[in-house]
mmCIF file of C-alpha atoms and ligand atoms in Angstrom:
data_model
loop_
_atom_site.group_PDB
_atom_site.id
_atom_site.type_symbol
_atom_site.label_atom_id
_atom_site.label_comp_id
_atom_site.label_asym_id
_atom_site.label_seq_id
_atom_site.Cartn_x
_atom_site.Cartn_y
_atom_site.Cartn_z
ATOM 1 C CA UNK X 18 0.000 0.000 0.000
ATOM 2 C CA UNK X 19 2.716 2.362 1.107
ATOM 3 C CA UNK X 20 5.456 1.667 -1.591
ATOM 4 C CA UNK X 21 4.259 3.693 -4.030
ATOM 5 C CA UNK X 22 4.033 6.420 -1.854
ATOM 6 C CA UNK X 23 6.874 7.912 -2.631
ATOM 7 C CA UNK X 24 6.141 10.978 -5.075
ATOM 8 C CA UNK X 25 3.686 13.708 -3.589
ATOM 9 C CA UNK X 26 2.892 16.358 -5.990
ATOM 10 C CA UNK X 27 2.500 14.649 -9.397
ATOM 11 C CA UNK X 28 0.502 17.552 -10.926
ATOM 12 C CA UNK X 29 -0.610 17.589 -14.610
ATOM 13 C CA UNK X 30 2.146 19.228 -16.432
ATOM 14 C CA UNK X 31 0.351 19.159 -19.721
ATOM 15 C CA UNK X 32 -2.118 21.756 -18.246
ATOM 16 C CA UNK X 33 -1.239 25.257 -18.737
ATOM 17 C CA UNK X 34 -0.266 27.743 -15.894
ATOM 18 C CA UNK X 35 -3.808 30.009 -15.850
ATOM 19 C CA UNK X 36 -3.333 33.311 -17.947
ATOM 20 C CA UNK X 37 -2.496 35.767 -15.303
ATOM 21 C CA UNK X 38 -2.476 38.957 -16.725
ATOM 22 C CA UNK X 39 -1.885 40.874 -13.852
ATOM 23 C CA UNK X 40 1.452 39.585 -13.397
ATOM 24 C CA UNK X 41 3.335 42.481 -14.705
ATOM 25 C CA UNK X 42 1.804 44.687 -12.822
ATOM 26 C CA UNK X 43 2.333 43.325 -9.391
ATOM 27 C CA UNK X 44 5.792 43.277 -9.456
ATOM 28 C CA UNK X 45 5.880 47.145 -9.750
ATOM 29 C CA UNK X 46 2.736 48.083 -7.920
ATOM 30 C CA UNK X 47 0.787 47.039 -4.374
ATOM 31 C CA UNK X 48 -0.377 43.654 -4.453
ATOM 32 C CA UNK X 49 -3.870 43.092 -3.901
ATOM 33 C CA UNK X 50 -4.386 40.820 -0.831
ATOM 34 C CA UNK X 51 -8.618 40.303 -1.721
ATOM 35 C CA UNK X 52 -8.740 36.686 -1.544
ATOM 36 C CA UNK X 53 -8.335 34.206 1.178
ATOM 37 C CA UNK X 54 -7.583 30.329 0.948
ATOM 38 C CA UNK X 55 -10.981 28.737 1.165
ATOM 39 C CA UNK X 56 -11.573 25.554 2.865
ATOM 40 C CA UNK X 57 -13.333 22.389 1.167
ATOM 41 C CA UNK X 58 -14.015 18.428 2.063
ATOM 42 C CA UNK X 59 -15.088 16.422 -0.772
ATOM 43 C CA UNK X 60 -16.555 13.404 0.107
ATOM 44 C CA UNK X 61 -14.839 9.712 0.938
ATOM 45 C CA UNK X 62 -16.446 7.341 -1.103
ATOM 46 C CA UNK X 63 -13.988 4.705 -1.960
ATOM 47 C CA UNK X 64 -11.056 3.337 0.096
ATOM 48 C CA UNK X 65 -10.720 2.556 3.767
ATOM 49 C CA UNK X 66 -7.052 4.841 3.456
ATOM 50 C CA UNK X 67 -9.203 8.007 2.148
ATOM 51 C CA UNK X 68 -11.795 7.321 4.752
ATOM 52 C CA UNK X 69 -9.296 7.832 7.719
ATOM 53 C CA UNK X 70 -7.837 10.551 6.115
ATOM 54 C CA UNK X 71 -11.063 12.527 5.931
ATOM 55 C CA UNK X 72 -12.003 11.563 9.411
ATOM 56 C CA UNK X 73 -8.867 12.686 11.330
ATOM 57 C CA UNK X 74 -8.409 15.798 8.759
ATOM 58 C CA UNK X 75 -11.786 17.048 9.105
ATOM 59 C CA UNK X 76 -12.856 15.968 13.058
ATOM 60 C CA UNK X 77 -9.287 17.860 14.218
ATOM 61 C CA UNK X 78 -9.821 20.989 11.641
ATOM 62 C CA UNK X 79 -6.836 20.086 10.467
ATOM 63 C CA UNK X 80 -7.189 21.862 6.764
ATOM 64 C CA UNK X 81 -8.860 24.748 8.455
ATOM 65 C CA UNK X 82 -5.369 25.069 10.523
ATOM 66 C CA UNK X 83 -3.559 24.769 6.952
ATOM 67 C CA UNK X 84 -5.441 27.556 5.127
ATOM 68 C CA UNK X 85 -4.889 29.606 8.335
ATOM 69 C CA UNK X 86 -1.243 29.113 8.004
ATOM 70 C CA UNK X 87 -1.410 30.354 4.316
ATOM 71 C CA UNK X 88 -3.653 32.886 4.453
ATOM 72 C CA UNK X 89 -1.494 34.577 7.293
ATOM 73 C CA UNK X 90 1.442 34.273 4.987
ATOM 74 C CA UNK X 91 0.530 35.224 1.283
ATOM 75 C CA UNK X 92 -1.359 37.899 -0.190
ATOM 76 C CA UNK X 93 -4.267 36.952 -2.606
ATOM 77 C CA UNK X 94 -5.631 38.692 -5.324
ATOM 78 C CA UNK X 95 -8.482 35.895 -5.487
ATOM 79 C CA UNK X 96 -9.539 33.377 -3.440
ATOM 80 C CA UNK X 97 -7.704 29.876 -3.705
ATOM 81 C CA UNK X 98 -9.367 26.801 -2.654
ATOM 82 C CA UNK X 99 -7.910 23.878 -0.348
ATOM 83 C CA UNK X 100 -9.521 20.771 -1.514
ATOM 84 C CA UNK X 101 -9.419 17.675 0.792
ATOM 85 C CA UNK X 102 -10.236 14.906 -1.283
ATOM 86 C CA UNK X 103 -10.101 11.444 -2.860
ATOM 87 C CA UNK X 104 -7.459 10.917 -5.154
ATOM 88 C CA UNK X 105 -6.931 7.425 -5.232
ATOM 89 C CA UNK X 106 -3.395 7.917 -4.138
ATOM 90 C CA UNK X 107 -1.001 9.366 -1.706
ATOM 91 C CA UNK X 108 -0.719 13.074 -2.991
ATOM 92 C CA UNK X 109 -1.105 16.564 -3.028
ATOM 93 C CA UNK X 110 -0.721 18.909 -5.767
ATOM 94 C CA UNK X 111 -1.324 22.344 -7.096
ATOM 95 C CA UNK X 112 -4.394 22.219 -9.661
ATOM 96 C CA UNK X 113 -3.219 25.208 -12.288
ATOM 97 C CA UNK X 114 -6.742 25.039 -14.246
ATOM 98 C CA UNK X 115 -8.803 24.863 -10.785
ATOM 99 C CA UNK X 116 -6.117 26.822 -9.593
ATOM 100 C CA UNK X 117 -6.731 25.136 -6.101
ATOM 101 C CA UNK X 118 -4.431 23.285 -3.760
ATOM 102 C CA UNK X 119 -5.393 19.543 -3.578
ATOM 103 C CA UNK X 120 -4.618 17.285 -0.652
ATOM 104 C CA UNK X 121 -5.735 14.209 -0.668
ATOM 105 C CA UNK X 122 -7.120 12.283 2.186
ATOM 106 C CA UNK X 123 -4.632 9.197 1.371
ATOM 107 C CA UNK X 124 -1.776 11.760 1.911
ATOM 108 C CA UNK X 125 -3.456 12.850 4.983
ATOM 109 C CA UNK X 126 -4.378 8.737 5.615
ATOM 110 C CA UNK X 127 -0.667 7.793 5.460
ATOM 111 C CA UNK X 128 0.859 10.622 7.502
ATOM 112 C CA UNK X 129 -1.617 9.237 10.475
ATOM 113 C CA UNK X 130 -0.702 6.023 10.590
ATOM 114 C CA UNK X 131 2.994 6.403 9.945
ATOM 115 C CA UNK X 132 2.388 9.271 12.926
ATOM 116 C CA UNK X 133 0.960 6.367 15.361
ATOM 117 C CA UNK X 134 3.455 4.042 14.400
ATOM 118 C CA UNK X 135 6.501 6.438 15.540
ATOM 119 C CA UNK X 136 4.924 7.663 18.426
ATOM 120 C CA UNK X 137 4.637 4.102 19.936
ATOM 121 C CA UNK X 138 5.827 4.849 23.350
ATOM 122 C CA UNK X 139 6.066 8.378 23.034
ATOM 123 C CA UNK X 140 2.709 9.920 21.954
ATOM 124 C CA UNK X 141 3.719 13.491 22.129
ATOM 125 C CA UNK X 142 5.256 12.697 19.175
ATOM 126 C CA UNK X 143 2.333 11.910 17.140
ATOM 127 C CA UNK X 144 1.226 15.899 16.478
ATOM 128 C CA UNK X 145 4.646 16.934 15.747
ATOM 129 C CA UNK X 146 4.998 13.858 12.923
ATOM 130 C CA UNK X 147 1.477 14.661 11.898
ATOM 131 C CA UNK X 148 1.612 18.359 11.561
ATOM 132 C CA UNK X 149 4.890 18.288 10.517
ATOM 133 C CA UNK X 150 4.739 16.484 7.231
ATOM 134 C CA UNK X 151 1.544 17.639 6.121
ATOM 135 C CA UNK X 152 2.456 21.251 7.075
ATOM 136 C CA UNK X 153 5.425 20.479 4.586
ATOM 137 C CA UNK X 154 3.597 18.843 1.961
ATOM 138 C CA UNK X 155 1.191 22.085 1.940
ATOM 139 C CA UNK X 156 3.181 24.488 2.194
ATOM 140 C CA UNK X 157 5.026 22.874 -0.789
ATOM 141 C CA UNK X 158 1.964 22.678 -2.463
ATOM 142 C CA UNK X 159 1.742 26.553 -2.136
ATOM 143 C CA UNK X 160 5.246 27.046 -3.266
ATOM 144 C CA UNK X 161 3.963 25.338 -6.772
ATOM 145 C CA UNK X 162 0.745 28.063 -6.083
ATOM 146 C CA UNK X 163 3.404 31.030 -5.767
ATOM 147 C CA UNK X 164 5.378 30.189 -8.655
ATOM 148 C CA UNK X 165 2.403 29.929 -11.040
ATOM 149 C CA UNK X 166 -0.214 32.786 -9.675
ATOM 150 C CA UNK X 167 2.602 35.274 -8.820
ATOM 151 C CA UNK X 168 4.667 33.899 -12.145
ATOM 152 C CA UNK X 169 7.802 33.518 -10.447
ATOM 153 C CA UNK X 170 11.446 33.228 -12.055
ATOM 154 C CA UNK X 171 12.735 29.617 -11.476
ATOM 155 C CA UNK X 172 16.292 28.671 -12.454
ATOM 156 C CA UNK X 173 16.115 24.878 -10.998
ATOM 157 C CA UNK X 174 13.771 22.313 -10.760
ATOM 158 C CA UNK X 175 10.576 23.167 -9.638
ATOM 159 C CA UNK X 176 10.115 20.647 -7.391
ATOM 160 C CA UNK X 177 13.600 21.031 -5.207
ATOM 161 C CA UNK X 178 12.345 25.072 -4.929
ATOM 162 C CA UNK X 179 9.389 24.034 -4.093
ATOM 163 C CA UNK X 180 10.682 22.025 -1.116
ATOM 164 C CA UNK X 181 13.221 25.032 -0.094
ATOM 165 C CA UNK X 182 10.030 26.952 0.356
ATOM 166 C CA UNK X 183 8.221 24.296 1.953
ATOM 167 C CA UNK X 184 11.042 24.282 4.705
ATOM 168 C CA UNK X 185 11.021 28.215 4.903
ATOM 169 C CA UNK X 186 7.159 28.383 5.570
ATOM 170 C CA UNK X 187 7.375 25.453 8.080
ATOM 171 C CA UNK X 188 10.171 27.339 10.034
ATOM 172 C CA UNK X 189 8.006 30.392 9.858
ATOM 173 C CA UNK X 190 4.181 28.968 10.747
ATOM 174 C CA UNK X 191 5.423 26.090 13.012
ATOM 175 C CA UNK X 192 2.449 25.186 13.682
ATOM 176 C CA UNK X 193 2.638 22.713 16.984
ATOM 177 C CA UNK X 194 6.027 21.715 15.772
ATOM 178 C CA UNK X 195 8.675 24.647 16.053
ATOM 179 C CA UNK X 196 11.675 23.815 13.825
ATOM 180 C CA UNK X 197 11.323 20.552 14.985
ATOM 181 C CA UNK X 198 8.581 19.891 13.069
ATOM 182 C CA UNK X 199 10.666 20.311 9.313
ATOM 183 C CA UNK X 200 12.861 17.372 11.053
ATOM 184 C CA UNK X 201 9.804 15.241 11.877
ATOM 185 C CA UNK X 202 9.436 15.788 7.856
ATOM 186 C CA UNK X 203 12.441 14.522 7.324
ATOM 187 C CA UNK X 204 11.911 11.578 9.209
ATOM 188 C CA UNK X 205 8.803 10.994 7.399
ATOM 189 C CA UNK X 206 10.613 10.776 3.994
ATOM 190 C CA UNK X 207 12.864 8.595 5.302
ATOM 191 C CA UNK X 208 10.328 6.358 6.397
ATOM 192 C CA UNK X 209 8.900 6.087 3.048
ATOM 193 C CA UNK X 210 12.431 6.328 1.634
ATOM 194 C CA UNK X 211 13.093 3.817 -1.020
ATOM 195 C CA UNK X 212 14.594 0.314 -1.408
ATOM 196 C CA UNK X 213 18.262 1.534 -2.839
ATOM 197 C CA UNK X 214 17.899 -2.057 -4.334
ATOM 198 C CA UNK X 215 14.900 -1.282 -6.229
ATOM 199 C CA UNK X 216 15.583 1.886 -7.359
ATOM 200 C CA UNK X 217 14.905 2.162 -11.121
ATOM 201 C CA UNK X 218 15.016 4.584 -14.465
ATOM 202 C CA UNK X 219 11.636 6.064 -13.727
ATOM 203 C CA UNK X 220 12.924 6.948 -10.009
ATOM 204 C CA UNK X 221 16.001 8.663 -10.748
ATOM 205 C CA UNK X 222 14.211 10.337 -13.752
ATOM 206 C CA UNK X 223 11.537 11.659 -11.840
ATOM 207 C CA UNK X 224 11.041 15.289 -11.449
ATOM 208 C CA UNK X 225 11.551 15.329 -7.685
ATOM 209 C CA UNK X 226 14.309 14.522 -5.663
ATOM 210 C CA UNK X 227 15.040 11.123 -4.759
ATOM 211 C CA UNK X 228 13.060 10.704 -1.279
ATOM 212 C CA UNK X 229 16.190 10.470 0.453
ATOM 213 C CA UNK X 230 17.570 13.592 -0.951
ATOM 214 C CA UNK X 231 14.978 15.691 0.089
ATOM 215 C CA UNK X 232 15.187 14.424 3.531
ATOM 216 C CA UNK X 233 18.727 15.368 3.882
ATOM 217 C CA UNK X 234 18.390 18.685 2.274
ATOM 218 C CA UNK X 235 15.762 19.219 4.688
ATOM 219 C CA UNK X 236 17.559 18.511 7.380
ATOM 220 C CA UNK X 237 20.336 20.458 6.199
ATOM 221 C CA UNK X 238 18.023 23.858 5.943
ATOM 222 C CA UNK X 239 16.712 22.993 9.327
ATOM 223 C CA UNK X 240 20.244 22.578 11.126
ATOM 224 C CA UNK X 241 21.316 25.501 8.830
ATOM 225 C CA UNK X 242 18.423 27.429 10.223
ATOM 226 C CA UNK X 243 19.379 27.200 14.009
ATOM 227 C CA UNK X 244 23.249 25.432 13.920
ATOM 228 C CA UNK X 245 23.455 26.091 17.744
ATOM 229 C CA UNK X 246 20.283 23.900 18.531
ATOM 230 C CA UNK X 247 20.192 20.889 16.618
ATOM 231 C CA UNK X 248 23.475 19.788 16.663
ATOM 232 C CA UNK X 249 21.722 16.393 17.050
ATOM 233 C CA UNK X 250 20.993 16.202 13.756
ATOM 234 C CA UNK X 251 24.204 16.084 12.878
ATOM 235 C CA UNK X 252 27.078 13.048 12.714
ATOM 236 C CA UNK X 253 30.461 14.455 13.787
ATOM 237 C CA UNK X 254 33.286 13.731 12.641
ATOM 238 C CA UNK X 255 34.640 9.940 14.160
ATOM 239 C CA UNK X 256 31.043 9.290 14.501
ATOM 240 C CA UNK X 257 29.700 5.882 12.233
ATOM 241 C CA UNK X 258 27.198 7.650 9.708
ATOM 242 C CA UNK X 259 23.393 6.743 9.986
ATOM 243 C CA UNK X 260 20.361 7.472 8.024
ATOM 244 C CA UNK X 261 18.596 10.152 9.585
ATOM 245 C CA UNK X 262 21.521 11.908 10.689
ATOM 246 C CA UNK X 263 23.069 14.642 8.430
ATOM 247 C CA UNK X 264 26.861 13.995 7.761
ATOM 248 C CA UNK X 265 29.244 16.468 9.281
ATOM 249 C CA UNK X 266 30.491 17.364 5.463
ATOM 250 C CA UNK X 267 27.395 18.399 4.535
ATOM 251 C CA UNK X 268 26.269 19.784 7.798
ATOM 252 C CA UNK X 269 29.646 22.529 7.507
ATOM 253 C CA UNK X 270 27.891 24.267 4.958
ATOM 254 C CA UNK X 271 24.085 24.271 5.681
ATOM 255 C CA UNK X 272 23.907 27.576 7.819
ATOM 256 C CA UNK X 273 25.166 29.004 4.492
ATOM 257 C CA UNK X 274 23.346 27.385 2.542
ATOM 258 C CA UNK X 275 20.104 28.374 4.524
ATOM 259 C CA UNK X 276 20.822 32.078 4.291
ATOM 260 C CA UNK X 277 21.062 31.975 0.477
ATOM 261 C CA UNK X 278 18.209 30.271 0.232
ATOM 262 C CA UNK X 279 16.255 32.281 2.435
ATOM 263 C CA UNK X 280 17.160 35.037 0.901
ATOM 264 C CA UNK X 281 16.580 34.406 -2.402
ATOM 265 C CA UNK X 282 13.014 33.464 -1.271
ATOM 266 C CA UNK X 283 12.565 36.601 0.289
ATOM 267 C CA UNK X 284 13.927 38.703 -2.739
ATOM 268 C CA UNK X 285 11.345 36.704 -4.723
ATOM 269 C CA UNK X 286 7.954 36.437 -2.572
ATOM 270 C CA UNK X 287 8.667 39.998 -1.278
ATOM 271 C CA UNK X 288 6.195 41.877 -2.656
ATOM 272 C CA UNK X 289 3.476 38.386 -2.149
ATOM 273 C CA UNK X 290 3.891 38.116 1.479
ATOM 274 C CA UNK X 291 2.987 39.631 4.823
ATOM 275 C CA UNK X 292 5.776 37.795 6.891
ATOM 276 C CA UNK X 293 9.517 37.559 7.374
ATOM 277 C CA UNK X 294 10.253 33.978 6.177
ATOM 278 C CA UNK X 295 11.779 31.671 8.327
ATOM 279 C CA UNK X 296 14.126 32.068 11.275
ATOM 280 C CA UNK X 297 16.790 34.813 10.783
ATOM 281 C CA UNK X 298 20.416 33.576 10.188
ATOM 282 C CA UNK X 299 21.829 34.829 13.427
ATOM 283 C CA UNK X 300 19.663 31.654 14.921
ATOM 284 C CA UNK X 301 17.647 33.779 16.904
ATOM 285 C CA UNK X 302 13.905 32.950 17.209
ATOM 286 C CA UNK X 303 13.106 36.058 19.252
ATOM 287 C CA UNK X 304 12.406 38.971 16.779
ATOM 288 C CA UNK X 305 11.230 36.500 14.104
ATOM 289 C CA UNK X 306 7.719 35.788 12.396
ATOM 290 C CA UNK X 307 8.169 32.128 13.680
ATOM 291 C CA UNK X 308 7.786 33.733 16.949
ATOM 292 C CA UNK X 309 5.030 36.192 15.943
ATOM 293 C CA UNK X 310 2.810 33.848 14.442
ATOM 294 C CA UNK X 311 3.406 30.538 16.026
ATOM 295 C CA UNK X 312 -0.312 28.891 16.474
ATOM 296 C CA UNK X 313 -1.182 28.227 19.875
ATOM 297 C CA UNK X 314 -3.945 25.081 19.002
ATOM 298 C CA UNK X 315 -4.112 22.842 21.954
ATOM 299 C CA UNK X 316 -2.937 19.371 20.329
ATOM 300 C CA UNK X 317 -5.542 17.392 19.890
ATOM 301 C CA UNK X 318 -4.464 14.742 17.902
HETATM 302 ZN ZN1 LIG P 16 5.818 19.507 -5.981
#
């Protein structure tokens, strides 16, 4: 059930971007902030997976707490839908022709019961797993929503911005999870991480990263983001390497490589956003958006 669950975000790339003729304009003028992220459950109808899903997603408000998170980050000139649905699949992806976000209650299925599984023993850790992939996965989502509705410049692949972003919103709309909760994403794709033994044509090929990849390089941008306070993440040097655990050679240049890429965010979504993104590069969370607009939801789930 869960090996194919590898590849969120497998949008229809022979559909257009939507003619946004305002584009120009917003770059060089105030951007309208008129819409708001709109909430929506389709119904369940066919698998046991997508029945869960919608359950825990819509008894613990859970995409109400997502479109919350975005609305308090971009500005809108329209309204944009977040559709829980059934896909028939773990995934999420940007809809350019409904221009919608759509998470699916699979992906929303499989995060729960991965999230009970590794907080056996520990059940504090189930809301931090929870929220803290599906906070990624949506916030990705929105990245693919920024590039297309604001028509962003992209020089790499889409999908490795879109995951840079993903980590920047998550360190700046924690949600229950702090910065822990881009490392509880991380452990997430590394649960689902491929066989290396099975790996094939199609999965290096694909458009995303491989799933281990974008585990480490989220790890990477979340040490990067606050060096002095997750030195756990880290293997030093003498130290046997283990997945999970972010190799000291990479590690070195991470904090680096999180200002860059927070900055070049910032230079780009500038005139789209109403927050500072992530956690500044000195480390400090105290004069930070993170800080300003943590949520303050009671866990529930
Ligand atoms: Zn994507």
């Amino acid at each position: 059930m869960l090996a194919a669950a590898t590849a969120a975000c497998s949008s229809n790339k022979d559909e257009k971007p939507a003619a946004s003729g305002a584009t120009s304009a917003v770059t060089t003028s105030q951007v309208a902030d008129t819409g708001k992220f709109v909430v929506k459950y389709d119904r369940a109808m066919m698998s046991d997976l997508a029945k869960t899903g919608k359950q825990v997603t819509q008894d613990n408000k859970v995409i109400e707490e997502l479109a919350e998170a975005l609305g308090s980050v971009y500005k809108l000139p329209k309204d944009i839908p977040v559709v829980g649905t059934e896909c028939g699949d773990f995934n999420a992806f940007w809809d350019p022709t409904k221009q919608s976000i759509i998470l699916c209650y699979e992906m929303f299925g499989v995060a729960d019961s991965y999230a009970k599984a590794q907080s056996e023993g520990r059940p504090d850790y189930y809301n931090l797993y929870f929220d803290g992939i599906t906070r990624m996965i949506t916030f990705h989502e929105s990245a693919h929503m920024a590039i297309n509705i604001y028509s962003l410049p992209s020089t790499g692949r889409e999908e490795d911005s879109a995951d840079q972003l993903g980590a920047l919103l998550q360190l700046t709309e924690p949600g229950h999870g702090d910065f822990a909760g881009v490392a509880a994403a991380a452990d997430f794709w590394f649960d689902l991480s491929d066989n290396p033994s099975a790996l094939s044509a199609r999965t290096f090929a694909d458009e995303h990263s491989l799933t281990q990849v974008r585990a480490y390089n989220l790890l990477c941008w979340d040490y990067g983001a606050v060096p002095d306070k997750l030195e756990v993440l880290v293997t030093q040097p003498g130290q046997r390497e283990q997945k999970g655990r972010l190799p000291y050679q990479r590690a070195v240049g991470c904090p680096d490589e999180y200002t860059k890429m927070r900055a070049s965010w910032e230079t780009l979504l500038k005139p789209y956003i109403k927050v500072e993104l992530g956690i500044p590069a000195s480390g400090s969370t105290s004069t930070s958006a993170h800080a300003t607009h943590s949520t303050t939801t009671t866990p529930t789930r």
